[in-house]
Short mmCIF file of C-alpha atoms and ligand atoms in Angstrom, two decimals:
data_model
loop_
_atom_site.label_atom_id
_atom_site.label_comp_id
_atom_site.label_asym_id
_atom_site.label_seq_id
_atom_site.Cartn_x
_atom_site.Cartn_y
_atom_site.Cartn_z
CA MET A 1 -5.36 -34.66 3.39
CA ARG A 2 -5.65 -33.21 6.89
CA THR A 3 -2.59 -31.02 7.40
CA VAL A 4 -0.61 -29.02 4.86
CA ALA A 5 2.57 -27.16 5.80
CA VAL A 6 3.69 -24.29 3.59
CA VAL A 7 7.36 -23.37 3.98
CA GLY A 8 8.20 -19.85 2.79
CA THR A 9 5.58 -17.15 3.19
CA SER A 10 6.35 -14.76 0.38
CA LEU A 11 4.52 -14.56 -2.96
CA ALA A 12 4.57 -18.26 -3.90
CA GLY A 13 3.86 -19.49 -0.36
CA LEU A 14 1.02 -17.05 0.22
CA ARG A 15 -0.56 -17.82 -3.14
CA ALA A 16 -0.28 -21.54 -2.39
CA ALA A 17 -2.15 -21.02 0.88
CA GLN A 18 -4.82 -18.95 -0.88
CA GLU A 19 -5.18 -21.62 -3.56
CA LEU A 20 -5.45 -24.39 -0.97
CA ARG A 21 -8.43 -22.66 0.59
CA ALA A 22 -9.93 -21.62 -2.75
CA GLN A 23 -9.66 -25.21 -4.01
CA GLY A 24 -11.53 -26.51 -1.00
CA PHE A 25 -8.84 -27.64 1.44
CA ASP A 26 -10.47 -27.21 4.86
CA GLY A 27 -7.90 -28.98 7.01
CA ARG A 28 -5.11 -27.59 9.16
CA LEU A 29 -2.90 -25.13 7.31
CA VAL A 30 0.50 -24.35 8.82
CA MET A 31 2.49 -21.41 7.47
CA ILE A 32 6.22 -21.32 8.22
CA GLY A 33 8.20 -18.33 7.09
CA ALA A 34 11.30 -16.35 7.90
CA GLU A 35 9.40 -13.25 6.74
CA PRO A 36 5.81 -12.04 6.38
CA PRO A 37 4.40 -11.84 2.82
CA TYR A 38 5.52 -8.70 1.02
CA ASP A 39 6.09 -7.83 -2.60
CA ARG A 40 9.73 -7.79 -3.74
CA PRO A 41 9.63 -6.01 -7.14
CA PRO A 42 9.01 -2.54 -5.64
CA LEU A 43 12.13 -2.89 -3.45
CA SER A 44 14.48 -1.98 -6.29
CA LYS A 45 12.07 0.57 -7.74
CA ASP A 46 9.51 2.70 -5.88
CA PHE A 47 10.68 1.65 -2.43
CA LEU A 48 14.26 2.86 -3.04
CA LEU A 49 12.84 6.02 -4.56
CA GLY A 50 10.74 6.62 -1.46
CA LYS A 51 7.45 6.44 -3.39
CA VAL A 52 6.10 3.51 -1.41
CA SER A 53 6.68 2.42 2.18
CA ALA A 54 7.04 -1.00 3.79
CA GLY A 55 3.31 -0.95 4.62
CA ASP A 56 2.39 -0.36 0.98
CA ILE A 57 4.14 -3.49 -0.25
CA ALA A 58 2.46 -6.02 2.05
CA LEU A 59 1.01 -8.81 -0.11
CA ALA A 60 -1.98 -9.29 2.17
CA GLY A 61 -3.95 -7.27 4.69
CA GLN A 62 -4.81 -8.64 8.11
CA ASP A 63 -8.26 -9.70 6.89
CA ASP A 64 -6.72 -11.63 3.96
CA LEU A 65 -4.44 -13.40 6.40
CA ASP A 66 -7.28 -14.11 8.83
CA ALA A 67 -9.35 -15.53 5.97
CA LEU A 68 -6.73 -18.27 5.51
CA ALA A 69 -7.48 -19.61 9.00
CA ALA A 70 -3.88 -20.75 9.21
CA GLU A 71 -1.47 -21.42 12.02
CA TRP A 72 1.49 -19.06 11.60
CA HIS A 73 5.13 -19.58 12.49
CA LEU A 74 6.71 -16.34 11.35
CA GLY A 75 10.25 -15.14 11.89
CA VAL A 76 11.45 -18.72 12.15
CA ARG A 77 13.22 -20.91 9.60
CA ALA A 78 12.54 -24.44 8.59
CA GLU A 79 15.79 -26.33 9.12
CA LYS A 80 14.95 -29.84 8.07
CA LEU A 81 12.39 -31.85 6.18
CA GLY A 82 12.25 -35.50 7.13
CA ARG A 83 10.02 -38.46 7.74
CA GLU A 84 8.75 -36.94 10.98
CA GLY A 85 7.85 -33.64 9.41
CA VAL A 86 9.36 -30.19 9.09
CA THR A 87 11.60 -29.05 11.91
CA LEU A 88 11.89 -25.35 12.69
CA GLY A 89 14.75 -23.33 14.12
CA ASP A 90 12.95 -23.13 17.47
CA GLY A 91 12.86 -26.91 17.75
CA THR A 92 9.19 -27.39 16.85
CA THR A 93 8.45 -30.24 14.47
CA ILE A 94 5.29 -30.12 12.39
CA ALA A 95 4.01 -33.32 10.85
CA ALA A 96 1.87 -32.84 7.77
CA ASP A 97 0.33 -34.89 4.98
CA GLY A 98 1.27 -32.36 2.32
CA TYR A 99 4.18 -29.93 1.99
CA VAL A 100 4.61 -26.83 -0.13
CA VAL A 101 8.23 -25.78 -0.66
CA ALA A 102 8.22 -22.05 -1.39
CA THR A 103 11.49 -20.84 0.08
CA GLY A 104 12.48 -18.76 -2.94
CA ALA A 105 16.02 -17.63 -3.51
CA VAL A 106 18.84 -15.85 -1.71
CA ALA A 107 21.00 -13.10 -3.18
CA ARG A 108 24.45 -14.24 -4.24
CA THR A 109 27.28 -12.40 -2.53
CA LEU A 110 30.87 -11.77 -3.58
CA ASP A 111 33.46 -13.59 -1.53
CA ALA A 112 35.94 -10.76 -1.91
CA ALA A 113 33.52 -8.41 -0.17
CA ARG A 114 33.21 -10.46 2.97
CA ASN A 115 33.74 -8.35 6.11
CA LEU A 116 33.82 -5.18 4.03
CA GLY A 117 31.42 -2.38 4.98
CA GLY A 118 29.52 -0.49 2.32
CA VAL A 119 28.84 -3.50 0.07
CA HIS A 120 25.15 -4.34 -0.27
CA THR A 121 22.91 -6.89 -1.93
CA LEU A 122 19.18 -6.48 -2.53
CA ARG A 123 16.72 -9.29 -1.98
CA THR A 124 14.81 -8.62 1.21
CA LEU A 125 13.01 -5.66 2.74
CA GLU A 126 15.78 -5.53 5.33
CA ASP A 127 18.36 -5.23 2.52
CA ALA A 128 16.33 -2.46 0.91
CA VAL A 129 16.00 -0.52 4.16
CA ALA A 130 19.77 -0.79 4.73
CA LEU A 131 20.52 0.33 1.17
CA LYS A 132 18.11 3.22 1.44
CA GLN A 133 19.77 4.39 4.65
CA ALA A 134 23.22 4.09 3.10
CA LEU A 135 22.07 6.17 0.11
CA ALA A 136 20.58 8.80 2.40
CA ALA A 137 24.05 9.26 3.91
CA GLY A 138 25.08 10.74 0.52
CA PRO A 139 27.76 8.48 -0.95
CA SER A 140 29.87 10.29 -3.53
CA SER A 141 30.11 7.39 -5.94
CA VAL A 142 27.96 4.31 -6.19
CA VAL A 143 29.13 1.22 -8.07
CA VAL A 144 26.63 -1.41 -9.10
CA ILE A 145 28.09 -4.80 -9.96
CA GLY A 146 25.96 -6.62 -12.52
CA ALA A 147 23.81 -5.06 -15.23
CA GLY A 148 20.99 -7.60 -14.97
CA PHE A 149 17.51 -6.45 -14.05
CA ILE A 150 18.15 -5.86 -10.35
CA GLY A 151 21.47 -4.11 -11.05
CA ALA A 152 19.92 -1.94 -13.74
CA GLU A 153 16.97 -1.01 -11.53
CA VAL A 154 19.22 -0.14 -8.61
CA ALA A 155 21.44 1.96 -10.89
CA SER A 156 18.35 3.70 -12.22
CA ALA A 157 16.99 4.42 -8.74
CA CYS A 158 20.37 5.71 -7.51
CA ARG A 159 20.66 7.97 -10.55
CA LEU A 160 17.12 9.30 -10.13
CA LEU A 161 18.09 10.05 -6.52
CA GLY A 162 20.97 12.14 -7.83
CA HIS A 163 23.94 9.88 -7.15
CA GLU A 164 26.90 9.36 -9.42
CA VAL A 165 26.67 5.77 -10.62
CA THR A 166 28.92 3.26 -12.43
CA VAL A 167 27.67 -0.15 -13.50
CA ILE A 168 30.16 -2.98 -14.03
CA GLU A 169 29.16 -5.99 -16.08
CA ALA A 170 31.40 -8.99 -16.73
CA MET A 171 29.66 -9.97 -19.96
CA PRO A 172 30.28 -7.96 -23.14
CA VAL A 173 26.57 -7.18 -23.49
CA PRO A 174 24.20 -6.81 -20.54
CA LEU A 175 21.15 -9.07 -20.37
CA ALA A 176 22.20 -10.99 -23.49
CA PRO A 177 21.34 -14.43 -22.04
CA VAL A 178 17.77 -13.28 -21.44
CA LEU A 179 17.00 -10.79 -24.20
CA GLY A 180 19.57 -11.74 -26.83
CA ALA A 181 22.59 -9.64 -27.79
CA ARG A 182 20.73 -7.04 -29.83
CA MET A 183 18.06 -6.14 -27.29
CA GLY A 184 20.57 -6.49 -24.46
CA ALA A 185 22.67 -3.82 -26.14
CA VAL A 186 19.63 -1.56 -26.48
CA CYS A 187 18.97 -1.90 -22.75
CA GLY A 188 22.64 -1.20 -22.05
CA GLU A 189 22.28 2.15 -23.85
CA LEU A 190 19.72 3.25 -21.28
CA HIS A 191 22.53 3.68 -18.75
CA ALA A 192 24.62 6.09 -20.81
CA GLU A 193 21.53 7.99 -21.90
CA ASN A 194 20.86 8.64 -18.24
CA ASP A 195 24.44 9.62 -17.35
CA VAL A 196 25.34 6.34 -15.76
CA ARG A 197 28.71 4.90 -16.75
CA LEU A 198 28.53 1.28 -17.97
CA ILE A 199 31.70 -0.80 -18.08
CA THR A 200 31.24 -4.14 -19.83
CA GLY A 201 33.32 -7.20 -20.56
CA VAL A 202 35.43 -6.98 -17.41
CA PRO A 203 34.92 -9.06 -14.29
CA VAL A 204 35.45 -7.61 -10.85
CA ALA A 205 38.73 -8.84 -9.32
CA GLY A 206 38.33 -7.45 -5.82
CA PHE A 207 37.90 -4.41 -3.67
CA THR A 208 40.08 -1.77 -2.08
CA GLY A 209 39.49 -0.25 1.31
CA ASP A 210 40.17 -1.10 4.90
CA GLY A 211 37.08 -2.28 6.75
CA ARG A 212 34.98 -0.15 4.39
CA VAL A 213 34.94 -0.24 0.64
CA ALA A 214 36.92 2.48 -1.16
CA GLY A 215 37.01 1.12 -4.68
CA VAL A 216 36.35 -1.77 -6.99
CA ARG A 217 39.30 -3.45 -8.74
CA LEU A 218 38.66 -4.79 -12.21
CA ALA A 219 40.35 -7.80 -13.78
CA ASP A 220 42.14 -5.54 -16.29
CA GLY A 221 43.82 -3.62 -13.47
CA ARG A 222 41.56 -0.60 -13.49
CA GLU A 223 40.14 0.67 -10.24
CA VAL A 224 36.80 2.40 -9.90
CA PRO A 225 36.40 4.51 -6.76
CA ALA A 226 33.31 3.62 -4.75
CA ASP A 227 32.03 4.40 -1.30
CA LEU A 228 28.89 2.35 -1.82
CA VAL A 229 28.69 -0.90 -3.78
CA VAL A 230 25.59 -2.88 -4.67
CA ALA A 231 26.17 -6.40 -5.96
CA GLY A 232 23.37 -7.50 -8.26
CA VAL A 233 24.93 -10.80 -9.20
CA GLY A 234 21.96 -13.11 -9.14
CA ALA A 235 20.29 -15.37 -6.64
CA ARG A 236 20.56 -19.02 -5.70
CA PRO A 237 17.61 -21.18 -4.68
CA ALA A 238 17.09 -21.54 -0.91
CA THR A 239 17.39 -25.31 -0.64
CA GLU A 240 19.98 -25.92 2.15
CA TRP A 241 17.23 -26.90 4.57
CA LEU A 242 16.24 -29.77 2.28
CA THR A 243 19.56 -31.59 2.67
CA GLY A 244 18.74 -35.12 3.77
CA SER A 245 15.08 -34.82 2.79
CA GLY A 246 15.45 -37.21 -0.12
CA LEU A 247 14.19 -34.54 -2.52
CA ALA A 248 16.19 -34.13 -5.70
CA VAL A 249 17.90 -30.75 -5.72
CA ASP A 250 19.98 -29.36 -8.57
CA ASP A 251 19.91 -25.58 -8.87
CA GLY A 252 16.43 -25.72 -7.32
CA VAL A 253 14.02 -28.40 -6.23
CA LEU A 254 13.41 -30.64 -9.23
CA VAL A 255 9.72 -30.94 -10.01
CA ASP A 256 7.69 -32.17 -12.96
CA SER A 257 5.60 -30.00 -15.26
CA GLY A 258 2.95 -29.84 -12.54
CA CYS A 259 5.41 -28.58 -9.87
CA VAL A 260 5.29 -31.94 -8.07
CA THR A 261 8.45 -33.62 -6.67
CA ALA A 262 9.09 -37.36 -6.78
CA TYR A 263 6.88 -37.50 -3.68
CA PRO A 264 3.31 -36.63 -4.73
CA ARG A 265 2.74 -35.06 -1.33
CA VAL A 266 5.53 -32.49 -1.78
CA ILE A 267 5.22 -29.65 -4.27
CA ALA A 268 7.62 -26.78 -4.96
CA VAL A 269 6.66 -23.41 -6.38
CA GLY A 270 8.23 -20.06 -7.25
CA ASP A 271 11.92 -19.17 -7.41
CA VAL A 272 13.00 -22.34 -5.58
CA ALA A 273 11.39 -24.72 -8.08
CA ARG A 274 13.07 -26.03 -11.22
CA TYR A 275 10.21 -27.42 -13.25
CA ARG A 276 9.99 -29.20 -16.55
CA CYS A 277 8.53 -26.62 -18.88
CA PRO A 278 6.16 -28.35 -21.32
CA LEU A 279 6.49 -25.46 -23.79
CA ARG A 280 10.27 -25.53 -23.95
CA GLY A 281 10.93 -29.17 -23.12
CA VAL A 282 13.67 -28.23 -20.64
CA ARG A 283 13.90 -27.68 -16.92
CA VAL A 284 13.76 -24.04 -15.89
CA ARG A 285 13.68 -21.97 -12.77
CA ALA A 286 11.41 -19.08 -13.62
CA GLU A 287 12.64 -16.54 -11.01
CA HIS A 288 9.88 -14.12 -11.92
CA TRP A 289 6.93 -12.71 -10.09
CA THR A 290 4.22 -13.93 -12.45
CA ALA A 291 5.37 -17.55 -12.30
CA ALA A 292 5.54 -17.41 -8.50
CA GLY A 293 1.97 -16.13 -8.53
CA GLU A 294 0.62 -18.62 -11.07
CA GLN A 295 2.41 -21.89 -10.32
CA PRO A 296 0.66 -22.42 -6.96
CA GLY A 297 -2.77 -22.78 -8.60
CA VAL A 298 -1.49 -25.69 -10.69
CA ALA A 299 0.71 -27.22 -7.99
CA VAL A 300 -1.99 -27.16 -5.32
CA ALA A 301 -4.49 -28.84 -7.66
CA ASN A 302 -1.96 -31.64 -8.13
CA LEU A 303 -1.22 -31.89 -4.41
CA LEU A 304 -4.91 -32.23 -3.60
CA ALA A 305 -5.41 -34.72 -6.42
CA GLY A 306 -2.48 -36.84 -5.19
CA SER A 307 -0.82 -36.88 -8.61
CA THR A 308 0.01 -34.60 -11.52
CA VAL A 309 -3.29 -33.90 -13.21
CA THR A 310 -2.50 -30.44 -14.55
CA HIS A 311 0.62 -28.75 -15.93
CA PHE A 312 2.20 -25.34 -15.75
CA ALA A 313 2.43 -24.47 -19.42
CA ARG A 314 2.75 -20.70 -19.60
CA HIS A 315 5.30 -18.56 -21.34
CA GLY A 316 7.59 -16.73 -18.95
CA TYR A 317 6.77 -13.06 -18.45
CA PHE A 318 8.42 -10.25 -16.55
CA TRP A 319 8.59 -6.51 -16.45
CA SER A 320 11.19 -4.05 -15.24
CA ASP A 321 11.15 -0.31 -14.59
CA GLN A 322 14.35 1.55 -15.46
CA TYR A 323 14.96 5.29 -15.75
CA GLY A 324 11.23 5.98 -15.88
CA ARG A 325 10.70 3.47 -18.68
CA ARG A 326 8.77 0.21 -18.56
CA LEU A 327 10.37 -2.91 -20.04
CA GLN A 328 8.28 -6.04 -20.68
CA PHE A 329 9.37 -9.42 -21.94
CA ALA A 330 7.57 -12.70 -22.59
CA GLY A 331 8.63 -16.02 -24.07
CA VAL A 332 12.11 -16.88 -25.31
CA ALA A 333 14.69 -14.77 -27.14
CA THR A 334 16.22 -15.99 -30.40
CA GLU A 335 18.73 -14.43 -32.81
CA ASP A 336 15.91 -13.58 -35.20
CA VAL A 337 14.52 -10.43 -33.66
CA ARG A 338 12.48 -7.90 -35.62
CA ILE A 339 11.24 -4.50 -34.56
CA VAL A 340 7.51 -4.54 -35.26
CA GLU A 341 6.55 -1.15 -33.87
CA GLY A 342 8.44 2.03 -32.91
CA ASP A 343 12.22 2.25 -33.00
CA THR A 344 15.08 1.41 -30.69
CA ALA A 345 16.64 4.87 -30.98
CA SER A 346 13.71 6.47 -29.18
CA LYS A 347 13.55 3.55 -26.71
CA ARG A 348 9.88 3.04 -27.43
CA PHE A 349 9.30 -0.10 -29.45
CA VAL A 350 8.09 -3.65 -29.64
CA ALA A 351 10.40 -6.44 -30.84
CA ALA A 352 9.29 -9.93 -31.84
CA TYR A 353 11.56 -12.97 -31.72
CA HIS A 354 11.05 -15.83 -34.16
CA ARG A 355 12.27 -19.31 -34.86
CA GLY A 356 11.44 -19.86 -38.48
CA ASP A 357 7.91 -18.55 -38.80
CA VAL A 358 7.02 -19.21 -35.20
CA LEU A 359 6.82 -16.34 -32.74
CA THR A 360 8.87 -17.28 -29.67
CA GLY A 361 9.16 -14.09 -27.67
CA VAL A 362 8.22 -10.44 -27.34
CA PHE A 363 10.16 -7.55 -25.83
CA ALA A 364 8.93 -3.99 -25.49
CA ILE A 365 9.91 -0.70 -23.97
CA ASP A 366 7.13 1.75 -23.07
CA SER A 367 4.62 0.05 -25.36
CA PRO A 368 2.24 -1.92 -23.13
CA ARG A 369 -0.64 -2.05 -25.56
CA PRO A 370 1.07 -3.63 -28.59
CA PHE A 371 3.12 -5.76 -26.20
CA THR A 372 -0.03 -7.22 -24.68
CA ARG A 373 -1.44 -7.97 -28.14
CA LEU A 374 1.71 -9.83 -29.19
CA ARG A 375 1.97 -11.61 -25.86
CA ARG A 376 -1.52 -12.95 -26.57
CA ALA A 377 -0.42 -14.12 -29.99
CA LEU A 378 2.51 -15.86 -28.30
CA GLN A 379 0.17 -17.75 -25.99
CA ARG A 380 -1.62 -19.12 -29.01
CA CYS A 381 1.73 -20.37 -30.47
CA ARG A 382 2.14 -23.45 -28.39
CA MET B 1 -20.56 15.18 -19.30
CA ILE B 2 -17.35 15.19 -21.22
CA ARG B 3 -16.90 14.20 -24.82
CA ALA B 4 -14.73 11.10 -25.17
CA CYS B 5 -14.63 10.57 -28.93
CA SER B 6 -16.87 9.69 -31.81
CA VAL B 7 -18.20 6.17 -32.12
CA SER B 8 -16.13 5.65 -35.27
CA GLU B 9 -12.94 6.42 -33.35
CA LEU B 10 -13.46 3.58 -30.89
CA PRO B 11 -13.68 0.21 -32.61
CA GLU B 12 -14.74 -2.98 -30.90
CA GLY B 13 -12.09 -4.35 -28.53
CA GLU B 14 -10.38 -0.98 -28.11
CA ALA B 15 -10.16 1.64 -25.40
CA VAL B 16 -9.47 5.35 -25.27
CA ARG B 17 -7.86 7.15 -22.35
CA LEU B 18 -9.17 10.56 -21.34
CA ALA B 19 -6.42 12.53 -19.65
CA GLY B 20 -7.34 14.45 -16.54
CA PRO B 21 -6.47 14.69 -12.87
CA VAL B 22 -7.92 11.18 -12.54
CA PRO B 23 -7.60 9.54 -15.97
CA VAL B 24 -10.74 7.75 -17.11
CA SER B 25 -10.92 5.29 -20.00
CA VAL B 26 -13.76 4.26 -22.24
CA PHE B 27 -13.88 0.64 -23.41
CA HIS B 28 -15.83 -0.82 -26.32
CA SER B 29 -16.61 -4.49 -26.00
CA GLU B 30 -19.31 -6.65 -27.52
CA GLY B 31 -21.30 -3.67 -28.68
CA ALA B 32 -21.35 -1.85 -25.35
CA TYR B 33 -19.36 1.08 -23.96
CA TYR B 34 -17.99 1.26 -20.44
CA ALA B 35 -16.07 3.96 -18.57
CA LEU B 36 -13.65 3.11 -15.77
CA ASP B 37 -10.86 4.78 -13.84
CA ASP B 38 -7.87 4.13 -16.06
CA THR B 39 -5.27 3.42 -13.40
CA CYS B 40 -5.17 -0.16 -12.15
CA SER B 41 -5.96 -0.40 -8.44
CA HIS B 42 -2.96 -2.68 -7.93
CA GLN B 43 0.01 -0.63 -9.07
CA ASP B 44 0.81 1.78 -11.82
CA ALA B 45 -0.59 0.64 -15.16
CA SER B 46 -3.12 2.04 -17.59
CA LEU B 47 -6.10 -0.24 -18.11
CA ALA B 48 -6.68 1.30 -21.54
CA ASP B 49 -3.53 -0.59 -22.60
CA GLY B 50 -4.98 -3.86 -21.35
CA TRP B 51 -6.59 -6.79 -23.11
CA ILE B 52 -10.34 -6.50 -23.55
CA GLU B 53 -12.36 -9.67 -23.75
CA GLY B 54 -16.08 -10.03 -23.08
CA CYS B 55 -16.98 -7.97 -20.04
CA TYR B 56 -13.42 -7.83 -18.76
CA VAL B 57 -10.22 -5.90 -19.19
CA GLU B 58 -6.95 -7.54 -18.18
CA CYS B 59 -4.29 -5.23 -16.76
CA PRO B 60 -1.23 -5.07 -19.04
CA LEU B 61 1.24 -5.26 -16.15
CA HIS B 62 0.24 -8.11 -13.81
CA ALA B 63 -2.92 -9.45 -15.41
CA ALA B 64 -5.56 -8.60 -12.80
CA ARG B 65 -8.95 -8.70 -14.56
CA PHE B 66 -11.60 -6.05 -13.98
CA ASP B 67 -15.29 -6.38 -14.74
CA LEU B 68 -16.11 -3.55 -17.14
CA ARG B 69 -19.66 -3.34 -15.73
CA THR B 70 -18.75 -2.99 -12.05
CA GLY B 71 -15.04 -2.16 -11.94
CA ALA B 72 -14.50 -5.09 -9.55
CA PRO B 73 -11.42 -7.30 -10.00
CA ASP B 74 -12.15 -11.01 -10.39
CA CYS B 75 -8.63 -12.21 -9.62
CA LEU B 76 -5.45 -11.24 -7.81
CA PRO B 77 -3.23 -9.28 -7.59
CA ALA B 78 -5.76 -6.43 -7.60
CA LYS B 79 -8.02 -6.40 -4.57
CA ASN B 80 -9.89 -3.12 -4.92
CA ALA B 81 -12.41 -2.09 -7.54
CA VAL B 82 -11.82 0.82 -9.86
CA ARG B 83 -14.64 3.36 -10.21
CA THR B 84 -17.07 3.23 -13.08
CA TYR B 85 -18.90 6.13 -14.75
CA PRO B 86 -22.07 6.42 -16.84
CA VAL B 87 -21.56 6.50 -20.61
CA VAL B 88 -23.99 8.10 -23.01
CA VAL B 89 -23.90 7.86 -26.81
CA ALA B 90 -25.66 10.64 -28.69
CA ASP B 91 -25.45 11.50 -32.39
CA GLY B 92 -22.49 9.20 -32.90
CA VAL B 93 -20.52 10.74 -30.04
CA ILE B 94 -19.53 9.02 -26.80
CA TYR B 95 -19.85 11.06 -23.60
CA VAL B 96 -18.79 10.15 -20.07
CA ASP B 97 -20.33 11.59 -16.93
CA THR B 98 -17.16 11.89 -14.88
CA GLU B 99 -19.07 13.73 -12.14
CA ALA B 100 -21.34 10.78 -11.43
CA ARG B 101 -19.08 8.15 -9.99
CA GLN B 102 -20.74 4.84 -9.54
CA GLU B 103 -19.14 3.46 -6.41
CA VAL B 104 -19.15 -0.30 -6.42
CA ALA B 105 -17.89 -2.97 -4.10
C1 FAD C 1 14.63 -6.45 -5.75
C2 FAD C 1 13.82 -7.37 -6.60
C3 FAD C 1 13.09 -6.87 -7.68
C4 FAD C 1 12.35 -7.72 -8.49
N1 FAD C 1 11.65 -7.18 -9.54
C5 FAD C 1 10.94 -7.98 -10.35
C6 FAD C 1 10.22 -7.46 -11.45
O1 FAD C 1 10.24 -6.25 -11.72
N2 FAD C 1 9.51 -8.31 -12.23
C7 FAD C 1 9.47 -9.65 -11.98
O2 FAD C 1 8.82 -10.37 -12.73
N3 FAD C 1 10.12 -10.19 -10.93
C8 FAD C 1 10.87 -9.39 -10.11
N4 FAD C 1 11.54 -9.93 -9.04
C9 FAD C 1 11.46 -11.39 -8.80
C10 FAD C 1 10.31 -11.75 -7.88
O3 FAD C 1 10.28 -10.91 -6.78
C11 FAD C 1 10.46 -13.20 -7.44
O4 FAD C 1 10.34 -14.02 -8.56
C12 FAD C 1 9.43 -13.61 -6.40
O5 FAD C 1 9.59 -12.87 -5.22
C13 FAD C 1 9.53 -15.09 -6.09
O6 FAD C 1 8.66 -15.42 -5.04
P1 FAD C 1 8.89 -16.68 -4.12
O7 FAD C 1 7.79 -16.66 -3.12
O8 FAD C 1 9.10 -17.87 -4.96
O9 FAD C 1 10.30 -16.46 -3.40
P2 FAD C 1 10.79 -15.33 -2.40
O10 FAD C 1 10.13 -14.05 -2.72
O11 FAD C 1 12.27 -15.40 -2.40
O12 FAD C 1 10.25 -15.82 -0.98
C14 FAD C 1 10.75 -16.93 -0.29
C15 FAD C 1 10.46 -16.74 1.17
O13 FAD C 1 10.87 -17.89 1.89
C16 FAD C 1 11.57 -17.52 3.05
N5 FAD C 1 12.47 -18.61 3.40
C17 FAD C 1 13.60 -19.00 2.76
N6 FAD C 1 14.15 -20.08 3.36
C18 FAD C 1 13.33 -20.38 4.40
C19 FAD C 1 13.33 -21.41 5.40
N7 FAD C 1 14.27 -22.34 5.43
N8 FAD C 1 12.32 -21.41 6.31
C20 FAD C 1 11.34 -20.48 6.27
N9 FAD C 1 11.30 -19.50 5.35
C21 FAD C 1 12.26 -19.45 4.43
C22 FAD C 1 12.27 -16.25 2.65
O14 FAD C 1 12.62 -15.48 3.79
C23 FAD C 1 11.21 -15.57 1.80
O15 FAD C 1 10.33 -14.81 2.57
C24 FAD C 1 12.32 -9.10 -8.22
C25 FAD C 1 13.06 -9.62 -7.14
C26 FAD C 1 13.81 -8.78 -6.34
C27 FAD C 1 14.61 -9.35 -5.20
S1 FES C 2 -0.75 -2.88 -12.00
FE1 FES C 2 -2.53 -3.88 -12.70
S2 FES C 2 -2.36 -5.85 -11.93
FE2 FES C 2 -0.62 -4.86 -11.17
#
């Protein structure tokens, strides 16, 4: 393999490049990215709070980047992947023997908010800078749509910054699909405990305001005043540029358990990849930092080998910081959840999920040590 | 020299955090004691909460591994070493010399 092109230069793309070099690839390495590599998790946490700056969240220093000995095409998008190679927005076409698809995901937006000022999403550094500026202007009431992790973190940051915040969640219990109903409800309590109003079980119907948002209309007819809205309604995989490539795409690039597409010379990693999880037997898109950091090691080994020789068989893991507390989750939630340490009332506990006698998942608030121990036990339950 | 704890208070595979302006933790692994800056050099996590195995501690937040002997990380996401300090055991008590920082690569 003489040339490898990596498309997407955030966490998964950068790690893929680092793995290529670490695993002995000494050919031409071409990096194509709309943005330089920076770390997204701090955007909704310490960056909004002003504790870290854009410089602090770079994923690599200049010497790390130099060490890759790569050819960089930054600030430009890949628009097409075809027989002749990958074609960029500036017209350049790069032919390669191997391709890494690492284009991540894009924040979902709300149609009703189109052309309405004061409605934000949060995915990129640019989004975070814009939101930070809007918050500095002192909005009198902030509404966050969606009580998932991003929504909850934004609500938390806005509250810690002193704003009045309302969170609107369409589902009856926040985070239930991820953490299960019981732990989702516990997380939902964090909002009220920190003087943030949480409205659940009602979808947003639209917005009021002329040119600029003035309020959020709920499906039950209520209206919540808002001069700043943040929509945390999920992300969709960035796959438009693959139309016509022949790659199978269905809510992400479909790859096998080794992150390899139907073409052994094309791998997909990170938020854009929907891989067959050997532990769960289903296809999943991980959408979490740890997977984006770990999949490239496996995927690159397979790319260099020319076929799937190793699999990505790790339990999902993510963390979240809300209202000064640290949440950690690994594995899969089931209905059978038991508190094994601490208590939910104090919001310091470890919960273990089971299927029969088998440990399937672990969730903890402010208990990193016992969480880590149980997460280890989970890894042994394969 | 500051007193960390007695030997009996720090079983194998465990760590104890010593509060202070710069928190330092003492680790007990495979019969030896090591003292390191407690805060991970990547972001904000306490290494004393991590997973100790052999000569390494794995950060509880993003799994960077640090060599207990040198403080150097052996994998991403951490890039910088944490400082290490001399540990002395006398009369069943573990002491750490927090003045003598052993700067390592
Ligand atoms: C605000 C926020 C907070 C988060 N917090 C946490 C957390 O606490 N814990 C956790 O586990 N996870 C968290 N995550 C998730 C984590 O950040 C992602 O899983 C991770 O960033 C995925 O990395 P990636 O490289 O696959 O994709 P991305 O980070 O989305 O990167 C993809 C890159 O590809 C570029 N790109 C897209 N299309 C093209 C194209 N056609 N041509 C060229 N370049 C392109 C994009 O501009 C981007 O730079 C958070 C995410 C966000 C947005
Ligand atoms: S805080 Fe330790 S690895 Fe990130």
